[in-house]
PDB file of N, CA, C and O in Angstrom:
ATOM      1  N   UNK A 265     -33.075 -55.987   1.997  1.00 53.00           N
ATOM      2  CA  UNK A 265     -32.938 -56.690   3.244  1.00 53.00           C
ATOM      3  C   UNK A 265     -34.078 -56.382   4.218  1.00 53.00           C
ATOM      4  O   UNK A 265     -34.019 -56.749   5.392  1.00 53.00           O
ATOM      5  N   UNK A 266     -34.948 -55.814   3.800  1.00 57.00           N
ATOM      6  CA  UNK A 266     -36.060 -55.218   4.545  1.00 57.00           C
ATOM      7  C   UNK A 266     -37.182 -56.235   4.737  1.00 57.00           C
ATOM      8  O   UNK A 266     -38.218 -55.838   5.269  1.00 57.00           O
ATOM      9  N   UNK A 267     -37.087 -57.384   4.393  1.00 66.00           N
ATOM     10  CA  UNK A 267     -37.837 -58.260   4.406  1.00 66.00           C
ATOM     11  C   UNK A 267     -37.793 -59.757   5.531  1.00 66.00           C
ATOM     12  O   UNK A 267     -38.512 -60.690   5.890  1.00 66.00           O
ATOM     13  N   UNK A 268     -36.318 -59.146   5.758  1.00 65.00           N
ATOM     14  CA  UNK A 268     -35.749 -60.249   7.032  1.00 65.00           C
ATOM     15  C   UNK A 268     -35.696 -59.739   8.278  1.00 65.00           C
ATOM     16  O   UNK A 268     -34.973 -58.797   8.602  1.00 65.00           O
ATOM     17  N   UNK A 269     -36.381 -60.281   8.941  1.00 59.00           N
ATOM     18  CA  UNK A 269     -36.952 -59.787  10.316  1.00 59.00           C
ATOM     19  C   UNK A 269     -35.064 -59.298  11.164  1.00 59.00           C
ATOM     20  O   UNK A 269     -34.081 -60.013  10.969  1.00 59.00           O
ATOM     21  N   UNK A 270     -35.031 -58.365  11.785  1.00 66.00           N
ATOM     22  CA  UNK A 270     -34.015 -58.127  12.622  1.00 66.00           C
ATOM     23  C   UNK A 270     -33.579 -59.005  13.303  1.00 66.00           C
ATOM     24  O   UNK A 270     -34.413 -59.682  13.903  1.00 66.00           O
ATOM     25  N   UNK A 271     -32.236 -59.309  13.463  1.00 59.00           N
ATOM     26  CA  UNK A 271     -31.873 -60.275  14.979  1.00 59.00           C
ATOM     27  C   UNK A 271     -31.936 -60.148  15.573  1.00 59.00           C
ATOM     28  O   UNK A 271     -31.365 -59.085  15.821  1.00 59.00           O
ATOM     29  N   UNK A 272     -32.670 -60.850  16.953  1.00 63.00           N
ATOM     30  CA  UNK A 272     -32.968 -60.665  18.243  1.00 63.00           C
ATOM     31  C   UNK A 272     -31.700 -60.360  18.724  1.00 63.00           C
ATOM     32  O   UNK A 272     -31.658 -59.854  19.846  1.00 63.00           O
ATOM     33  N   UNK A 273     -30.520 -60.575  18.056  1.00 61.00           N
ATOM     34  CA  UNK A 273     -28.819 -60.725  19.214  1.00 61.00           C
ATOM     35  C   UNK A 273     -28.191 -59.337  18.395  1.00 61.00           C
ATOM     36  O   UNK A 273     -27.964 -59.265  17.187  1.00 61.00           O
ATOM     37  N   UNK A 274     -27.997 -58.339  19.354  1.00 67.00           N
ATOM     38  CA  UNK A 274     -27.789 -56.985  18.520  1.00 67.00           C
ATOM     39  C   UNK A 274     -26.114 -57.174  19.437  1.00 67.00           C
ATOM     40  O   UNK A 274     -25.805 -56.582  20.471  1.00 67.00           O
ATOM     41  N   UNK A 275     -25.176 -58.270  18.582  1.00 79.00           N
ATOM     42  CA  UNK A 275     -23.887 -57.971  19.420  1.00 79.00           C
ATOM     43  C   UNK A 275     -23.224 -58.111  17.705  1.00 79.00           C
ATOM     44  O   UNK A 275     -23.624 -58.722  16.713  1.00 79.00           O
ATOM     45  N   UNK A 276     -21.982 -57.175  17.981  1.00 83.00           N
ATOM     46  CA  UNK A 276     -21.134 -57.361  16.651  1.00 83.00           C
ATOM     47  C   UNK A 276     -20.507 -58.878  16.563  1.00 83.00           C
ATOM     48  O   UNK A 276     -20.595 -59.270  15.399  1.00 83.00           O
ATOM     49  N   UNK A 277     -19.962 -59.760  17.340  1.00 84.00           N
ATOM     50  CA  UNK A 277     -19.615 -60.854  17.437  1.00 84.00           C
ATOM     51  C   UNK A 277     -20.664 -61.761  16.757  1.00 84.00           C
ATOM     52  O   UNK A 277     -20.137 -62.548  15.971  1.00 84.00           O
ATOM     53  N   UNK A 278     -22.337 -61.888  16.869  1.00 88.00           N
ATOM     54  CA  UNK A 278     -22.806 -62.347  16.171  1.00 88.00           C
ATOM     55  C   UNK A 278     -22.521 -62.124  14.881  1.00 88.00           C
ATOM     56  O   UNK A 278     -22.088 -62.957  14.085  1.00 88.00           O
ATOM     57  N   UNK A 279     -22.798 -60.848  14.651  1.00 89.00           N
ATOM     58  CA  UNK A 279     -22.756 -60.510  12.897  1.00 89.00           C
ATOM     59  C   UNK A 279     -21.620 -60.966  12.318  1.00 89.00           C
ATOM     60  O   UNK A 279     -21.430 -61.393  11.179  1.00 89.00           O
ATOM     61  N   UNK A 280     -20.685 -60.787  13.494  1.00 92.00           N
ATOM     62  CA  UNK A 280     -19.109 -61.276  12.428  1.00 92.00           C
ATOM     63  C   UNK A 280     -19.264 -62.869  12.091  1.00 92.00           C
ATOM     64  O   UNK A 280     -18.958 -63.330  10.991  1.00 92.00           O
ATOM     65  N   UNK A 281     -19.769 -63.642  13.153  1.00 92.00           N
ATOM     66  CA  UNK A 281     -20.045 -65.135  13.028  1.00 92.00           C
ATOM     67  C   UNK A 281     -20.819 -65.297  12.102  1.00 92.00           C
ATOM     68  O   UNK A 281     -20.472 -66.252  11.407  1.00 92.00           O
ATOM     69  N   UNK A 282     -22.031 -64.634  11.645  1.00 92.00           N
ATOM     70  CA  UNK A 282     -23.043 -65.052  10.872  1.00 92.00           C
ATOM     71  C   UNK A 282     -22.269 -64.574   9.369  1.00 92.00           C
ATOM     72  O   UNK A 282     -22.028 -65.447   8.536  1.00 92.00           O
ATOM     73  N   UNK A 283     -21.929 -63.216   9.117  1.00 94.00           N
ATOM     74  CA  UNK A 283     -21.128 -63.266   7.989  1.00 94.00           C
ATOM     75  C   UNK A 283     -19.831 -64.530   7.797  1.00 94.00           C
ATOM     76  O   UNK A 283     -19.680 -65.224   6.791  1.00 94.00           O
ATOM     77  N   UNK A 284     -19.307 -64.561   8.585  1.00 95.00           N
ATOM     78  CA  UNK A 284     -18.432 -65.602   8.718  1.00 95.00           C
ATOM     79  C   UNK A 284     -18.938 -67.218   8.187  1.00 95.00           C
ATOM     80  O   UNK A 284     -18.166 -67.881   7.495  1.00 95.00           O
ATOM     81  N   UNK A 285     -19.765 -67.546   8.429  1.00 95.00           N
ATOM     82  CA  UNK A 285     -20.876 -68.079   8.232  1.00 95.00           C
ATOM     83  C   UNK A 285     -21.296 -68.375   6.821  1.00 95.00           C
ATOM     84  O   UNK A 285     -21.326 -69.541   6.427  1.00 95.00           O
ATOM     85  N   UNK A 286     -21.676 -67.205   5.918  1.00 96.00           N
ATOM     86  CA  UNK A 286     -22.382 -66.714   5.011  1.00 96.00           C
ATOM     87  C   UNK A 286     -21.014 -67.238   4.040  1.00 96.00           C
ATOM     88  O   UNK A 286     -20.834 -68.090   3.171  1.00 96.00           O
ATOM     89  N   UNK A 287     -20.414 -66.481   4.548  1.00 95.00           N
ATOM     90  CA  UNK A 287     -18.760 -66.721   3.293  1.00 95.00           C
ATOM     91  C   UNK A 287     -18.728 -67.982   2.996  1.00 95.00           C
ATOM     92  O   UNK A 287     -18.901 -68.465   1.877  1.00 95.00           O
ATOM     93  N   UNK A 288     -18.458 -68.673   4.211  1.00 94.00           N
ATOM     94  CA  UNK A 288     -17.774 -69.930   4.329  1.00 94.00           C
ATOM     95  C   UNK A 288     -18.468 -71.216   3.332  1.00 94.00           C
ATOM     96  O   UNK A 288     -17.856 -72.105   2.739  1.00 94.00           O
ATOM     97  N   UNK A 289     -19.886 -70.975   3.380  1.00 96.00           N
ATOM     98  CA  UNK A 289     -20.921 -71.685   2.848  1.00 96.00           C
ATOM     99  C   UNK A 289     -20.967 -71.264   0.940  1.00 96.00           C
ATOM    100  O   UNK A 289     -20.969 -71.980  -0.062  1.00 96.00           O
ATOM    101  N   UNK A 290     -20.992 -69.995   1.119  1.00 96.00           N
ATOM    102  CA  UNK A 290     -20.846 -69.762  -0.508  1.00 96.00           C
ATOM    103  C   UNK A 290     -19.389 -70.682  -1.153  1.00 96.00           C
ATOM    104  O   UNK A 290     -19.474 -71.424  -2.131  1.00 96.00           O
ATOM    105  N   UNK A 291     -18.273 -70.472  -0.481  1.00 96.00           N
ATOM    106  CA  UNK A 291     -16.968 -71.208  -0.964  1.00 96.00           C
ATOM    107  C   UNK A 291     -17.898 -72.230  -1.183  1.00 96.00           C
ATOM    108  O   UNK A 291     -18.411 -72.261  -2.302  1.00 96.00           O
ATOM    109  N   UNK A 292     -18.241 -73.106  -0.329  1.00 96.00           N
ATOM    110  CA  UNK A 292     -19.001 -74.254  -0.892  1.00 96.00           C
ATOM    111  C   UNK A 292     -19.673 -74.314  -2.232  1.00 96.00           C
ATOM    112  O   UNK A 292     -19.226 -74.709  -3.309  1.00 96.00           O
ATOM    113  N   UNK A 293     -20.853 -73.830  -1.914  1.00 97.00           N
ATOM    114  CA  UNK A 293     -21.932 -74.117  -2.683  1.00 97.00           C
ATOM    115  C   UNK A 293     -21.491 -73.370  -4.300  1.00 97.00           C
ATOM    116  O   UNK A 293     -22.349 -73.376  -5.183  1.00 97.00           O
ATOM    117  N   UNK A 294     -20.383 -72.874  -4.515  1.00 97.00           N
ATOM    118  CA  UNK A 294     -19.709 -72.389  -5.837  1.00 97.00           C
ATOM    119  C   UNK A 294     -19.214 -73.633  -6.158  1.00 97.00           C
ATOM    120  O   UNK A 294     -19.124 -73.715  -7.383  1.00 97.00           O
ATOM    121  N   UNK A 295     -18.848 -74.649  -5.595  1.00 97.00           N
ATOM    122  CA  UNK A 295     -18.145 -75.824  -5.999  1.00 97.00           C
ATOM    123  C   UNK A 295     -19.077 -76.278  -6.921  1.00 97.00           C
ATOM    124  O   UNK A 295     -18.591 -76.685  -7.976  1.00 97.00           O
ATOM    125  N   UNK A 296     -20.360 -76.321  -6.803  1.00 97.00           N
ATOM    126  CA  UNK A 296     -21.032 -76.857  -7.586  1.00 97.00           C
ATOM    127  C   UNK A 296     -21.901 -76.044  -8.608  1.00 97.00           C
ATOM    128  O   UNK A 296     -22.595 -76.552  -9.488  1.00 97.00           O
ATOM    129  N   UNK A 297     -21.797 -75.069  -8.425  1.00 98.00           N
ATOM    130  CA  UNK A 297     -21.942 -74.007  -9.541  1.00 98.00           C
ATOM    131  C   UNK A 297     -20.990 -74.208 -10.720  1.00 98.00           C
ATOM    132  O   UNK A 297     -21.236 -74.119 -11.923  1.00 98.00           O
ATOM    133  N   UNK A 298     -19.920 -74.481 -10.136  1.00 98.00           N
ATOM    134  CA  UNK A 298     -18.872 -74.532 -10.991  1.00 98.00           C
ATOM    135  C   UNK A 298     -18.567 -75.560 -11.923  1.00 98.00           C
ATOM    136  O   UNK A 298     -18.387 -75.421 -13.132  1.00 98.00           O
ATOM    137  N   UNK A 299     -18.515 -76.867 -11.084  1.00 98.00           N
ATOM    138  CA  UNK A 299     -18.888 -78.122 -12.069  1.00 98.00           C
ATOM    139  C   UNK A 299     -19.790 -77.995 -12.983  1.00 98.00           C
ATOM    140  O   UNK A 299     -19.654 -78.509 -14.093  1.00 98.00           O
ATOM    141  N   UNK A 300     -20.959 -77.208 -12.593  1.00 98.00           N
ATOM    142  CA  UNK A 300     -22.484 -77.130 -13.317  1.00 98.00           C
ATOM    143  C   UNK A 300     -22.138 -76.338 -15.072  1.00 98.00           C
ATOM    144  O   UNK A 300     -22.398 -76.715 -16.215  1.00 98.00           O
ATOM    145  N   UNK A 301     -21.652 -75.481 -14.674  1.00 98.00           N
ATOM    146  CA  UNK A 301     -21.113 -74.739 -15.678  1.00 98.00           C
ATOM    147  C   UNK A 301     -19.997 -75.391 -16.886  1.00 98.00           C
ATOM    148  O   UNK A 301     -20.032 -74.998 -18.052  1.00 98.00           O
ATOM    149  N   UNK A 302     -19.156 -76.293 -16.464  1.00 98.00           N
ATOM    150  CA  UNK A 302     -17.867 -76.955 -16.669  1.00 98.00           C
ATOM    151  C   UNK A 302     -18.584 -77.819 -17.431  1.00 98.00           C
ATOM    152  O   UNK A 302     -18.334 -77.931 -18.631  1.00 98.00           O
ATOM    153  N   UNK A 303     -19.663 -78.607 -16.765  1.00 98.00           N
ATOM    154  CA  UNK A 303     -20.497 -79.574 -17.497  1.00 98.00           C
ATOM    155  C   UNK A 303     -21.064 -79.139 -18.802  1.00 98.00           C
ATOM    156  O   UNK A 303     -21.181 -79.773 -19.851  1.00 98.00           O
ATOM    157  N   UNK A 304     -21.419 -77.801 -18.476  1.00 98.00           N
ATOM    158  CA  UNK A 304     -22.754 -77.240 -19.675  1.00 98.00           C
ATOM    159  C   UNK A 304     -21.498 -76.538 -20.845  1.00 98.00           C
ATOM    160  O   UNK A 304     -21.834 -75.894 -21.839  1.00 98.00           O
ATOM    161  N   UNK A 305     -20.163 -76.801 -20.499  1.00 98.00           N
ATOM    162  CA  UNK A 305     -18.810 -76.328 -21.421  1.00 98.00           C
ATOM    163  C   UNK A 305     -19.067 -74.708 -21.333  1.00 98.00           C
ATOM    164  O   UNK A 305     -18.644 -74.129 -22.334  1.00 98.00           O
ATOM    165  N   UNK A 306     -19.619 -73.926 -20.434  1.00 98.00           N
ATOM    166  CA  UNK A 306     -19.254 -72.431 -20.022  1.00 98.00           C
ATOM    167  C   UNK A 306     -18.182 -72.135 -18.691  1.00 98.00           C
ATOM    168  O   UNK A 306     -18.302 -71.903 -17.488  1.00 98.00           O
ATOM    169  N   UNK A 307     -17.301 -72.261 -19.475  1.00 98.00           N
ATOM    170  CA  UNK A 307     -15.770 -71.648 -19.062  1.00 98.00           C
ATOM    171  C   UNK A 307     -15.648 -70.268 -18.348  1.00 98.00           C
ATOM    172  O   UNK A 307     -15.105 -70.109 -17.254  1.00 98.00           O
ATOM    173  N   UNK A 308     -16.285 -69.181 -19.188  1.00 98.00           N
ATOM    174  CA  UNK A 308     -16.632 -67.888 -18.958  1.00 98.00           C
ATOM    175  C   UNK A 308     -17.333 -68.036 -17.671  1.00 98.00           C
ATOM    176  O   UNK A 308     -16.897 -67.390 -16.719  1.00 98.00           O
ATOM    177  N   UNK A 309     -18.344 -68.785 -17.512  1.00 98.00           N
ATOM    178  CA  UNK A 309     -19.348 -68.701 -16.545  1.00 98.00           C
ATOM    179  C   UNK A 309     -18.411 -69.209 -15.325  1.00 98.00           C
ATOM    180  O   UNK A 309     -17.895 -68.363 -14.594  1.00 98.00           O
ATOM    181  N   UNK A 310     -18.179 -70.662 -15.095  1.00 98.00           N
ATOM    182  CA  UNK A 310     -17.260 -71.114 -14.288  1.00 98.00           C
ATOM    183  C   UNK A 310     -16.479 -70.709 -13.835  1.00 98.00           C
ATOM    184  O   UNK A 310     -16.166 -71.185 -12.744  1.00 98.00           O
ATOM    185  N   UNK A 311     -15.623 -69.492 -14.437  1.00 98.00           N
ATOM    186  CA  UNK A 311     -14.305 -68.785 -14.456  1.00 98.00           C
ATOM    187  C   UNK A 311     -14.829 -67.783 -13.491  1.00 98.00           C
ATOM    188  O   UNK A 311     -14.046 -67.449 -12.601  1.00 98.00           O
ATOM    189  N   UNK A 312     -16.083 -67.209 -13.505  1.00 98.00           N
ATOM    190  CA  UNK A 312     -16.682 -65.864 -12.588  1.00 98.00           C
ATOM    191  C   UNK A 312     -16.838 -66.366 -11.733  1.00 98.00           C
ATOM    192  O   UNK A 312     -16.533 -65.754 -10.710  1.00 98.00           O
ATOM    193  N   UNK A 313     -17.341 -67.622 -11.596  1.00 98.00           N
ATOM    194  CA  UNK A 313     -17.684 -68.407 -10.064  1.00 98.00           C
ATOM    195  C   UNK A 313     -16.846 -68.717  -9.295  1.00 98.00           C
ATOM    196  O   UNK A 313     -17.089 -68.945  -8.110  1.00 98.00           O
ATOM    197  N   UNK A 314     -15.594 -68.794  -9.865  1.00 98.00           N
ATOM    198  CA  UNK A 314     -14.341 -69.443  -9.167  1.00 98.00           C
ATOM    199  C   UNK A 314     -13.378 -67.794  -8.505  1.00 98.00           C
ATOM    200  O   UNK A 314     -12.498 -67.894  -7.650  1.00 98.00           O
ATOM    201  N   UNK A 315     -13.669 -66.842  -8.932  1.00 98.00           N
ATOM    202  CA  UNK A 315     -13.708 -65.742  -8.423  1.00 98.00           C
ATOM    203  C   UNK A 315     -14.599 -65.078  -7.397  1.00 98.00           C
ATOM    204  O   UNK A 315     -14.090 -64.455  -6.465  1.00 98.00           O
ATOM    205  N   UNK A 316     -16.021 -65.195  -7.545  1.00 97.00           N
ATOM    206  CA  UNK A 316     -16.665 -65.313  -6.327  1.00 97.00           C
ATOM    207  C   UNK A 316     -16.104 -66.183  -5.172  1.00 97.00           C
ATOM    208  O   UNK A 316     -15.827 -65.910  -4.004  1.00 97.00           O
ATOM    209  N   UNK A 317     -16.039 -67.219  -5.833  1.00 98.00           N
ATOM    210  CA  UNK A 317     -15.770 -68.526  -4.531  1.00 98.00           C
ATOM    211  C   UNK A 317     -14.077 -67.655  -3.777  1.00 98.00           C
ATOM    212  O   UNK A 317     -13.836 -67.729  -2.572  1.00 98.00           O
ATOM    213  N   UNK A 318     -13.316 -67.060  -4.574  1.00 98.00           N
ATOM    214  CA  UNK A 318     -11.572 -66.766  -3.941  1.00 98.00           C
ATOM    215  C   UNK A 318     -12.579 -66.268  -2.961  1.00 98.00           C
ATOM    216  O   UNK A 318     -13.099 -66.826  -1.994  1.00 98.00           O
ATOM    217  N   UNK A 319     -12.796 -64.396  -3.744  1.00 97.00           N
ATOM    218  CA  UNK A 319     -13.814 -63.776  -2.691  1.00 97.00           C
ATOM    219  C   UNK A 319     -14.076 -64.113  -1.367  1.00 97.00           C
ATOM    220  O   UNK A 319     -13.442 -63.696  -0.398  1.00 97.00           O
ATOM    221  N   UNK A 320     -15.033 -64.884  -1.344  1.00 97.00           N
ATOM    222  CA  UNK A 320     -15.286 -65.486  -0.371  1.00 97.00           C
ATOM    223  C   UNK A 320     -14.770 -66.058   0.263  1.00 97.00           C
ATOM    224  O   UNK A 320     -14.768 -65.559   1.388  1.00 97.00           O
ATOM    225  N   UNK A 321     -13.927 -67.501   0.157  1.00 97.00           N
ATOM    226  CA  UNK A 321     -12.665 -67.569   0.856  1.00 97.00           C
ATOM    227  C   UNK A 321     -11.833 -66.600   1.582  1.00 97.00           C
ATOM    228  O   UNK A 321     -11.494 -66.609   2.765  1.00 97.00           O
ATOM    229  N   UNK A 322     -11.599 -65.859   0.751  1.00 97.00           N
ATOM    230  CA  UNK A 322     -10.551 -64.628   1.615  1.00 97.00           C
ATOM    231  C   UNK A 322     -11.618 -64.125   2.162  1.00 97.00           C
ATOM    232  O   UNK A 322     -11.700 -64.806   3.185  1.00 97.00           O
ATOM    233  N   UNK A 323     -12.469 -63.417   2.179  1.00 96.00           N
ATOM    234  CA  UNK A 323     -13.683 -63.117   3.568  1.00 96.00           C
ATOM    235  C   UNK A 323     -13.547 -64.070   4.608  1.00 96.00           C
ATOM    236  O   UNK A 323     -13.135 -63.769   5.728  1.00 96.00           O
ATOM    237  N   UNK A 324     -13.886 -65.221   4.263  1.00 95.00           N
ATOM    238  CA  UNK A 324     -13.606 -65.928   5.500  1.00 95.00           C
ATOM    239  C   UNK A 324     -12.710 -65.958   6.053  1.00 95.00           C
ATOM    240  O   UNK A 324     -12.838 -65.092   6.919  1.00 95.00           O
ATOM    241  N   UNK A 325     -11.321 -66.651   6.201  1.00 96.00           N
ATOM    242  CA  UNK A 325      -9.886 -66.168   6.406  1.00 96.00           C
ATOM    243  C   UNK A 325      -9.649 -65.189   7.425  1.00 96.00           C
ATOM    244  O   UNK A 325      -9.246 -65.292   8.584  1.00 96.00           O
ATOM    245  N   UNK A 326     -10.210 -63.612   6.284  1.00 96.00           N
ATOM    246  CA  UNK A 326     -10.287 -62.547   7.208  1.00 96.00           C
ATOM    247  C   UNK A 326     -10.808 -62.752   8.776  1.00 96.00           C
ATOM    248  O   UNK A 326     -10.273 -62.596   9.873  1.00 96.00           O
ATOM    249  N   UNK A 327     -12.371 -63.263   8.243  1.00 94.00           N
ATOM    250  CA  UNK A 327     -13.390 -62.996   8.891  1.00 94.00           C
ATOM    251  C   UNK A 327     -12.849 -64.363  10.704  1.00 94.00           C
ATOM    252  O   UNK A 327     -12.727 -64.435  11.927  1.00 94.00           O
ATOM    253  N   UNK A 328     -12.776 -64.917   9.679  1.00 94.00           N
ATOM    254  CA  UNK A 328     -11.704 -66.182  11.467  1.00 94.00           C
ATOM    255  C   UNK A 328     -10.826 -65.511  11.888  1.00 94.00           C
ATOM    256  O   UNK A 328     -10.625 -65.601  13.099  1.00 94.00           O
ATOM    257  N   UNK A 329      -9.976 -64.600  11.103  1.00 95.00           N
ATOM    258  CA  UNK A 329      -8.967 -64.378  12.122  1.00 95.00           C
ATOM    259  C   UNK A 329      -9.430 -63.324  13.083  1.00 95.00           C
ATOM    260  O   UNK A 329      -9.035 -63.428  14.244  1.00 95.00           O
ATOM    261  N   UNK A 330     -10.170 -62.377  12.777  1.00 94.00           N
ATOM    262  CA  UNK A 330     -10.909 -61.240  13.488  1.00 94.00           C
ATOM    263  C   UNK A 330     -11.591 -62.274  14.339  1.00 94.00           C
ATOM    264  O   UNK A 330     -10.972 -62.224  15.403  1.00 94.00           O
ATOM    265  N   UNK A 331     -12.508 -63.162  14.443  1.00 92.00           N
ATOM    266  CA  UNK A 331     -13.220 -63.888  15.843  1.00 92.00           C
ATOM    267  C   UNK A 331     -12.148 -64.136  16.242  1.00 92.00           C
ATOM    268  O   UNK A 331     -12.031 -63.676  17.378  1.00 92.00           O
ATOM    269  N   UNK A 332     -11.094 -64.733  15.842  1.00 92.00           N
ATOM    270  CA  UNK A 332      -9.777 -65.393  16.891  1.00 92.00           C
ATOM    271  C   UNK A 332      -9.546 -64.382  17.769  1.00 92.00           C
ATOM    272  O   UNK A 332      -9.667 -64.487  18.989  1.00 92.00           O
ATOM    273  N   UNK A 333      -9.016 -62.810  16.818  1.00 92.00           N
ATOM    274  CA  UNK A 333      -8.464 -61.939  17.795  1.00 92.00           C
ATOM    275  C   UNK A 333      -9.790 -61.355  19.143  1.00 92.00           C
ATOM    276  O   UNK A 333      -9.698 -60.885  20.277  1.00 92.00           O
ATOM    277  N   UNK A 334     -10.547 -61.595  18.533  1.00 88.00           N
ATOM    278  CA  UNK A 334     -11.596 -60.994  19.188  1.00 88.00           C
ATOM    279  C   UNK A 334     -12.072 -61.932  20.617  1.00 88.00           C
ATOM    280  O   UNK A 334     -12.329 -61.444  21.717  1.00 88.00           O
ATOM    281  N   UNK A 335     -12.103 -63.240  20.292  1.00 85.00           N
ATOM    282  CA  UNK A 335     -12.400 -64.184  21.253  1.00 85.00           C
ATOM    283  C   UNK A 335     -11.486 -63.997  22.718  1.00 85.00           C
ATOM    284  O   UNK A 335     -11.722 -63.748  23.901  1.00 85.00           O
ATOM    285  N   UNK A 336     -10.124 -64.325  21.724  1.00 86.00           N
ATOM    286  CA  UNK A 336      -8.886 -64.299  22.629  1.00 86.00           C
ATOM    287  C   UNK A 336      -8.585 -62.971  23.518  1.00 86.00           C
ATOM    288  O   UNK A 336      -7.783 -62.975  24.452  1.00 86.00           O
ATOM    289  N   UNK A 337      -9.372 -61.776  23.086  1.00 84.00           N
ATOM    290  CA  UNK A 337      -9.275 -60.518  23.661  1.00 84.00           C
ATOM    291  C   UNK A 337     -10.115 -60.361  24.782  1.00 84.00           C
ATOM    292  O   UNK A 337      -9.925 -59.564  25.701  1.00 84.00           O
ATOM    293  N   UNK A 338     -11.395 -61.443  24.628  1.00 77.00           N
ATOM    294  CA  UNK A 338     -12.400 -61.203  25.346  1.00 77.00           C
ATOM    295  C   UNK A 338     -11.969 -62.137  26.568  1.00 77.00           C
ATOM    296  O   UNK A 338     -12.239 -61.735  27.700  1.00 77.00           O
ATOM    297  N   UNK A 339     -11.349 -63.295  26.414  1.00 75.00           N
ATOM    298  CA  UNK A 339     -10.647 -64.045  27.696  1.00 75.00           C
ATOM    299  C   UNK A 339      -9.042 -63.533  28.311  1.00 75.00           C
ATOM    300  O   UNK A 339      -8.267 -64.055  29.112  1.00 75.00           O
ATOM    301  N   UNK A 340      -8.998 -62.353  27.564  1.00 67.00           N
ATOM    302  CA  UNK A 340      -7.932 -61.981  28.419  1.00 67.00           C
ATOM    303  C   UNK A 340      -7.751 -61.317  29.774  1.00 67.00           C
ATOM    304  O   UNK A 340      -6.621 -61.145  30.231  1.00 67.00           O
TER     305      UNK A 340
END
């Protein structure tokens, strides 16, 4: 990671958004990993991706409900 310049925004709320972020997009972009695989008849392969993709999902999940609590804490 030493190659990606630091974020100018040194607040944990960013990082949680940007991981939040990060998750949300992989669920995606496994969708088509997955077909890709399904297509090429690797089951095995597809089958790991669709485990990454839960993964990730449940990161996200997590990761919304922590901004919720966090948002809602900050307007209280």
């Amino acid at each position: 990671m030493t190659d990606k310049p630091s974020s100018p925004v040194k607040d944990k709320n960013y990082n949680l958004i940007t991981v939040l972020q990060e998750s949300l997009q992989h669920v995606w972009i496994m969708e088509t990993y997955i077909a890709d695989a399904e297509k090429q008849g690797d089951e095995e392969l597809a089958e790991w991706f669709r485990k990454i993709q839960h993964n990730n999902h449940k990161a996200g999940e997590q990761g919304k409900e922590l901004l919720q609590k966090r948002l809602k804490n900050e307007n209280a």
